[in-house]
Amino acid sequence: MPTITFSALLFSFAMILSCAQAELPDIQSFKDKTTKLYSTDGNPKAKGVRLSFSYPKAWNTHDDLKPNVAQRFTNINSDSRAIMKLVIKEFPVDLEGVSDDDLKNVYQSPEAKKRMSAAGMDIQHIQATKWSGQRAIIMDYHCTLAEDGVNQNAACVELQIFYKGFLVGLQFMVFGPEDYAILDKKLVELTPTFILLSESIAFKDS
């Protein structure tokens, strides 16, 4: 079965916005400007990185036991098992002089996959870009996620921003016992919310 790439997700995003915007509560929250504002101010797990972004009013925030997960979000509007994590890791690497192609190639090594994102991830598509004025990577991938003490399949889309010696990641994932083809379709339905949320990210000068 064909893999759904990030380009396909973006196409789906455009189609959903144009054809069914009013039918999606999370997107409607952005349209009506009734979103909540999240800020890392006062969060010690943010490691001094100060940023904010908007997220749907029906979403809940939770603490996470993992040291690099600054905040966890759950989507109560969807019947899919969907979560988002704000991940902040130290990344003391000078990217000056590193081309976009070289940066993308780094992610293909097993060591980089383990260090930068979800362990064992199988990258489906990856693109170097800029976000909020910073160098960034956008990718979609499959991985195994330990939830409720059980390893489950997860289809994920992630934005990673390289900011002042840190890697700031928004991991948006749908997980469950289904195979990846089914999870990919569910992720497509939720990706518009992820994109709108990501576009609202604003870094504050420390």
C-alpha positions as YAML, in Angstrom:
chain: A
units: angstrom
residues:
- id: 1
  name: MET
  ca: [0.00, 0.00, 0.00]
- id: 2
  name: PRO
  ca: [1.42, 3.45, -0.86]
- id: 3
  name: THR
  ca: [2.99, 5.46, 1.94]
- id: 4
  name: ILE
  ca: [1.39, 8.81, 2.79]
- id: 5
  name: THR
  ca: [4.21, 11.37, 2.70]
- id: 6
  name: PHE
  ca: [4.33, 14.78, 4.32]
- id: 7
  name: SER
  ca: [3.54, 16.35, 0.95]
- id: 8
  name: ALA
  ca: [0.34, 14.34, 0.88]
- id: 9
  name: LEU
  ca: [-0.46, 15.51, 4.38]
- id: 10
  name: LEU
  ca: [-0.06, 19.13, 3.33]
- id: 11
  name: PHE
  ca: [-2.34, 18.53, 0.35]
- id: 12
  name: SER
  ca: [-4.91, 16.99, 2.65]
- id: 13
  name: PHE
  ca: [-4.58, 19.99, 4.95]
- id: 14
  name: ALA
  ca: [-5.44, 22.38, 2.12]
- id: 15
  name: MET
  ca: [-8.39, 20.28, 1.02]
- id: 16
  name: ILE
  ca: [-9.81, 19.97, 4.53]
- id: 17
  name: LEU
  ca: [-9.46, 23.68, 5.23]
- id: 18
  name: SER
  ca: [-11.19, 24.66, 2.02]
- id: 19
  name: CYS
  ca: [-13.98, 22.08, 2.10]
- id: 20
  name: ALA
  ca: [-14.78, 21.26, 5.72]
- id: 21
  name: GLN
  ca: [-13.28, 23.87, 8.00]
- id: 22
  name: ALA
  ca: [-16.47, 24.47, 9.98]
- id: 23
  name: GLU
  ca: [-16.90, 20.77, 10.66]
- id: 24
  name: LEU
  ca: [-13.62, 20.36, 12.55]
- id: 25
  name: PRO
  ca: [-13.82, 21.69, 16.12]
- id: 26
  name: ASP
  ca: [-10.06, 22.07, 16.57]
- id: 27
  name: ILE
  ca: [-9.69, 24.07, 13.35]
- id: 28
  name: GLN
  ca: [-12.78, 26.09, 14.24]
- id: 29
  name: SER
  ca: [-11.05, 27.02, 17.48]
- id: 30
  name: PHE
  ca: [-8.26, 28.69, 15.49]
- id: 31
  name: LYS
  ca: [-10.73, 30.31, 13.11]
- id: 32
  name: ASP
  ca: [-12.80, 31.75, 15.98]
- id: 33
  name: LYS
  ca: [-9.67, 32.74, 17.92]
- id: 34
  name: THR
  ca: [-10.84, 30.77, 20.93]
- id: 35
  name: THR
  ca: [-7.61, 28.83, 21.32]
- id: 36
  name: LYS
  ca: [-5.63, 28.59, 24.54]
- id: 37
  name: LEU
  ca: [-2.09, 29.98, 24.81]
- id: 38
  name: TYR
  ca: [0.69, 27.72, 26.05]
- id: 39
  name: SER
  ca: [3.95, 29.19, 27.36]
- id: 40
  name: THR
  ca: [7.09, 27.51, 28.67]
- id: 41
  name: ASP
  ca: [7.60, 30.32, 31.20]
- id: 42
  name: GLY
  ca: [8.07, 28.79, 34.64]
- id: 43
  name: ASN
  ca: [8.52, 25.26, 33.29]
- id: 44
  name: PRO
  ca: [11.93, 23.91, 34.45]
- id: 45
  name: LYS
  ca: [11.82, 21.14, 31.85]
- id: 46
  name: ALA
  ca: [11.96, 23.82, 29.13]
- id: 47
  name: LYS
  ca: [15.64, 24.28, 30.05]
- id: 48
  name: GLY
  ca: [15.42, 28.04, 29.72]
- id: 49
  name: VAL
  ca: [13.88, 27.99, 26.23]
- id: 50
  name: ARG
  ca: [11.06, 30.53, 26.21]
- id: 51
  name: LEU
  ca: [8.35, 30.02, 23.61]
- id: 52
  name: SER
  ca: [4.60, 30.09, 23.25]
- id: 53
  name: PHE
  ca: [1.98, 28.77, 20.85]
- id: 54
  name: SER
  ca: [-1.78, 28.51, 20.50]
- id: 55
  name: TYR
  ca: [-3.61, 25.20, 20.83]
- id: 56
  name: PRO
  ca: [-7.28, 24.16, 20.57]
- id: 57
  name: LYS
  ca: [-9.52, 25.03, 23.50]
- id: 58
  name: ALA
  ca: [-10.68, 21.43, 23.93]
- id: 59
  name: TRP
  ca: [-7.16, 20.06, 24.34]
- id: 60
  name: ASN
  ca: [-5.75, 19.17, 27.75]
- id: 61
  name: THR
  ca: [-2.17, 19.54, 29.01]
- id: 62
  name: HIS
  ca: [-0.38, 16.95, 31.13]
- id: 63
  name: ASP
  ca: [3.00, 16.48, 32.75]
- id: 64
  name: ASP
  ca: [5.24, 13.77, 31.31]
- id: 65
  name: LEU
  ca: [7.75, 11.65, 33.18]
- id: 66
  name: LYS
  ca: [10.38, 11.79, 30.44]
- id: 67
  name: PRO
  ca: [13.03, 14.45, 31.17]
- id: 68
  name: ASN
  ca: [13.05, 15.91, 27.65]
- id: 69
  name: VAL
  ca: [9.26, 16.16, 27.30]
- id: 70
  name: ALA
  ca: [8.39, 19.63, 28.57]
- id: 71
  name: GLN
  ca: [4.64, 19.21, 28.05]
- id: 72
  name: ARG
  ca: [2.16, 16.67, 26.78]
- id: 73
  name: PHE
  ca: [-1.16, 17.48, 25.09]
- id: 74
  name: THR
  ca: [-4.19, 15.28, 24.40]
- id: 75
  name: ASN
  ca: [-6.92, 15.83, 21.85]
- id: 76
  name: ILE
  ca: [-10.36, 15.08, 23.31]
- id: 77
  name: ASN
  ca: [-12.21, 16.07, 20.11]
- id: 78
  name: SER
  ca: [-10.97, 13.07, 18.15]
- id: 79
  name: ASP
  ca: [-11.96, 9.43, 18.39]
- id: 80
  name: SER
  ca: [-8.39, 8.63, 17.40]
- id: 81
  name: ARG
  ca: [-5.78, 8.09, 20.08]
- id: 82
  name: ALA
  ca: [-3.80, 11.25, 19.43]
- id: 83
  name: ILE
  ca: [-1.21, 13.06, 21.51]
- id: 84
  name: MET
  ca: [1.29, 15.85, 21.01]
- id: 85
  name: LYS
  ca: [4.53, 16.32, 22.89]
- id: 86
  name: LEU
  ca: [6.72, 19.38, 23.24]
- id: 87
  name: VAL
  ca: [10.27, 18.02, 23.38]
- id: 88
  name: ILE
  ca: [13.25, 20.18, 24.32]
- id: 89
  name: LYS
  ca: [16.76, 18.71, 24.17]
- id: 90
  name: GLU
  ca: [20.21, 20.20, 24.31]
- id: 91
  name: PHE
  ca: [21.76, 20.28, 20.84]
- id: 92
  name: PRO
  ca: [25.20, 21.93, 21.10]
- id: 93
  name: VAL
  ca: [26.02, 21.65, 17.40]
- id: 94
  name: ASP
  ca: [26.91, 24.60, 15.20]
- id: 95
  name: LEU
  ca: [24.91, 24.22, 11.99]
- id: 96
  name: GLU
  ca: [26.65, 27.07, 10.20]
- id: 97
  name: GLY
  ca: [28.04, 25.74, 6.94]
- id: 98
  name: VAL
  ca: [25.88, 22.60, 7.13]
- id: 99
  name: SER
  ca: [23.74, 22.33, 4.00]
- id: 100
  name: ASP
  ca: [20.09, 21.30, 4.09]
- id: 101
  name: ASP
  ca: [20.96, 18.06, 2.30]
- id: 102
  name: ASP
  ca: [23.69, 17.24, 4.82]
- id: 103
  name: LEU
  ca: [21.33, 18.01, 7.68]
- id: 104
  name: LYS
  ca: [18.71, 15.67, 6.26]
- id: 105
  name: ASN
  ca: [21.32, 12.94, 5.74]
- id: 106
  name: VAL
  ca: [22.29, 13.10, 9.41]
- id: 107
  name: TYR
  ca: [18.84, 11.83, 10.30]
- id: 108
  name: GLN
  ca: [19.35, 8.65, 8.32]
- id: 109
  name: SER
  ca: [22.00, 7.25, 10.69]
- id: 110
  name: PRO
  ca: [20.79, 4.89, 13.46]
- id: 111
  name: GLU
  ca: [22.59, 6.94, 16.11]
- id: 112
  name: ALA
  ca: [20.91, 10.17, 15.02]
- id: 113
  name: LYS
  ca: [17.49, 8.55, 14.96]
- id: 114
  name: LYS
  ca: [17.98, 7.40, 18.53]
- id: 115
  name: ARG
  ca: [19.37, 10.73, 19.75]
- id: 116
  name: MET
  ca: [17.16, 13.22, 17.91]
- id: 117
  name: SER
  ca: [13.71, 11.71, 17.96]
- id: 118
  name: ALA
  ca: [11.70, 8.56, 18.60]
- id: 119
  name: ALA
  ca: [13.88, 5.49, 18.86]
- id: 120
  name: GLY
  ca: [13.49, 3.06, 15.98]
- id: 121
  name: MET
  ca: [11.68, 5.55, 13.79]
- id: 122
  name: ASP
  ca: [11.21, 4.76, 10.12]
- id: 123
  name: ILE
  ca: [11.30, 8.10, 8.29]
- id: 124
  name: GLN
  ca: [8.82, 8.31, 5.42]
- id: 125
  name: HIS
  ca: [9.61, 11.85, 4.30]
- id: 126
  name: ILE
  ca: [11.90, 14.60, 5.56]
- id: 127
  name: GLN
  ca: [12.33, 18.24, 4.53]
- id: 128
  name: ALA
  ca: [14.72, 20.96, 5.72]
- id: 129
  name: THR
  ca: [13.14, 24.37, 6.12]
- id: 130
  name: LYS
  ca: [13.03, 27.47, 8.31]
- id: 131
  name: TRP
  ca: [10.48, 28.06, 11.04]
- id: 132
  name: SER
  ca: [10.12, 31.20, 13.16]
- id: 133
  name: GLY
  ca: [13.37, 32.37, 11.58]
- id: 134
  name: GLN
  ca: [15.25, 29.25, 12.70]
- id: 135
  name: ARG
  ca: [16.53, 26.24, 10.79]
- id: 136
  name: ALA
  ca: [14.19, 23.31, 11.12]
- id: 137
  name: ILE
  ca: [13.28, 19.84, 9.96]
- id: 138
  name: ILE
  ca: [9.77, 18.59, 9.17]
- id: 139
  name: MET
  ca: [9.27, 14.86, 8.83]
- id: 140
  name: ASP
  ca: [6.68, 12.14, 9.02]
- id: 141
  name: TYR
  ca: [7.62, 8.71, 10.27]
- id: 142
  name: HIS
  ca: [6.47, 5.46, 11.82]
- id: 143
  name: CYS
  ca: [7.67, 4.22, 15.19]
- id: 144
  name: THR
  ca: [6.74, 2.03, 18.14]
- id: 145
  name: LEU
  ca: [5.30, 3.94, 21.07]
- id: 146
  name: ALA
  ca: [5.06, 2.66, 24.64]
- id: 147
  name: GLU
  ca: [1.65, 3.82, 25.90]
- id: 148
  name: ASP
  ca: [-0.14, 2.45, 28.95]
- id: 149
  name: GLY
  ca: [2.64, -0.09, 29.35]
- id: 150
  name: VAL
  ca: [2.03, -1.56, 25.90]
- id: 151
  name: ASN
  ca: [4.09, -1.09, 22.73]
- id: 152
  name: GLN
  ca: [1.86, 0.20, 19.95]
- id: 153
  name: ASN
  ca: [2.30, 1.40, 16.39]
- id: 154
  name: ALA
  ca: [2.40, 5.17, 15.90]
- id: 155
  name: ALA
  ca: [2.18, 7.38, 12.81]
- id: 156
  name: CYS
  ca: [3.86, 10.70, 13.51]
- id: 157
  name: VAL
  ca: [4.52, 14.10, 12.02]
- id: 158
  name: GLU
  ca: [7.17, 16.20, 13.72]
- id: 159
  name: LEU
  ca: [8.59, 19.69, 13.50]
- id: 160
  name: GLN
  ca: [12.11, 20.07, 14.93]
- id: 161
  name: ILE
  ca: [13.51, 23.58, 15.33]
- id: 162
  name: PHE
  ca: [17.18, 24.23, 16.07]
- id: 163
  name: TYR
  ca: [17.19, 27.14, 18.50]
- id: 164
  name: LYS
  ca: [20.24, 28.53, 20.33]
- id: 165
  name: GLY
  ca: [21.85, 25.19, 21.17]
- id: 166
  name: PHE
  ca: [18.57, 23.34, 21.68]
- id: 167
  name: LEU
  ca: [16.39, 21.07, 19.60]
- id: 168
  name: VAL
  ca: [12.76, 22.05, 20.08]
- id: 169
  name: GLY
  ca: [10.37, 19.45, 18.74]
- id: 170
  name: LEU
  ca: [6.62, 19.20, 18.36]
- id: 171
  name: GLN
  ca: [5.74, 15.53, 18.01]
- id: 172
  name: PHE
  ca: [2.18, 14.89, 16.86]
- id: 173
  name: MET
  ca: [1.19, 11.24, 16.74]
- id: 174
  name: VAL
  ca: [-1.70, 8.82, 16.38]
- id: 175
  name: PHE
  ca: [-1.17, 5.41, 17.92]
- id: 176
  name: GLY
  ca: [-2.95, 2.11, 18.36]
- id: 177
  name: PRO
  ca: [-2.93, -1.58, 17.45]
- id: 178
  name: GLU
  ca: [-3.87, -0.87, 13.82]
- id: 179
  name: ASP
  ca: [-1.36, -1.19, 11.01]
- id: 180
  name: TYR
  ca: [0.47, 1.90, 9.75]
- id: 181
  name: ALA
  ca: [-1.73, 2.35, 6.68]
- id: 182
  name: ILE
  ca: [-4.77, 2.92, 8.89]
- id: 183
  name: LEU
  ca: [-2.88, 5.14, 11.33]
- id: 184
  name: ASP
  ca: [-1.56, 7.25, 8.42]
- id: 185
  name: LYS
  ca: [-5.13, 7.98, 7.33]
- id: 186
  name: LYS
  ca: [-6.07, 9.04, 10.85]
- id: 187
  name: LEU
  ca: [-3.01, 11.27, 11.03]
- id: 188
  name: VAL
  ca: [-4.03, 13.00, 7.80]
- id: 189
  name: GLU
  ca: [-7.32, 14.01, 9.41]
- id: 190
  name: LEU
  ca: [-5.52, 15.63, 12.36]
- id: 191
  name: THR
  ca: [-2.57, 17.20, 10.55]
- id: 192
  name: PRO
  ca: [-4.35, 20.53, 9.80]
- id: 193
  name: THR
  ca: [-4.49, 21.20, 13.55]
- id: 194
  name: PHE
  ca: [-0.80, 20.41, 13.89]
- id: 195
  name: ILE
  ca: [0.10, 22.85, 11.11]
- id: 196
  name: LEU
  ca: [-2.02, 25.67, 12.50]
- id: 197
  name: LEU
  ca: [-0.53, 25.11, 15.93]
- id: 198
  name: SER
  ca: [3.02, 25.01, 14.57]
- id: 199
  name: GLU
  ca: [2.49, 28.25, 12.67]
- id: 200
  name: SER
  ca: [1.65, 30.01, 15.94]
- id: 201
  name: ILE
  ca: [5.02, 29.25, 17.60]
- id: 202
  name: ALA
  ca: [6.77, 32.36, 18.87]
- id: 203
  name: PHE
  ca: [10.16, 32.37, 20.58]
- id: 204
  name: LYS
  ca: [10.89, 34.93, 23.29]
- id: 205
  name: ASP
  ca: [14.36, 36.37, 23.77]
- id: 206
  name: SER
  ca: [15.90, 34.89, 26.88]
...
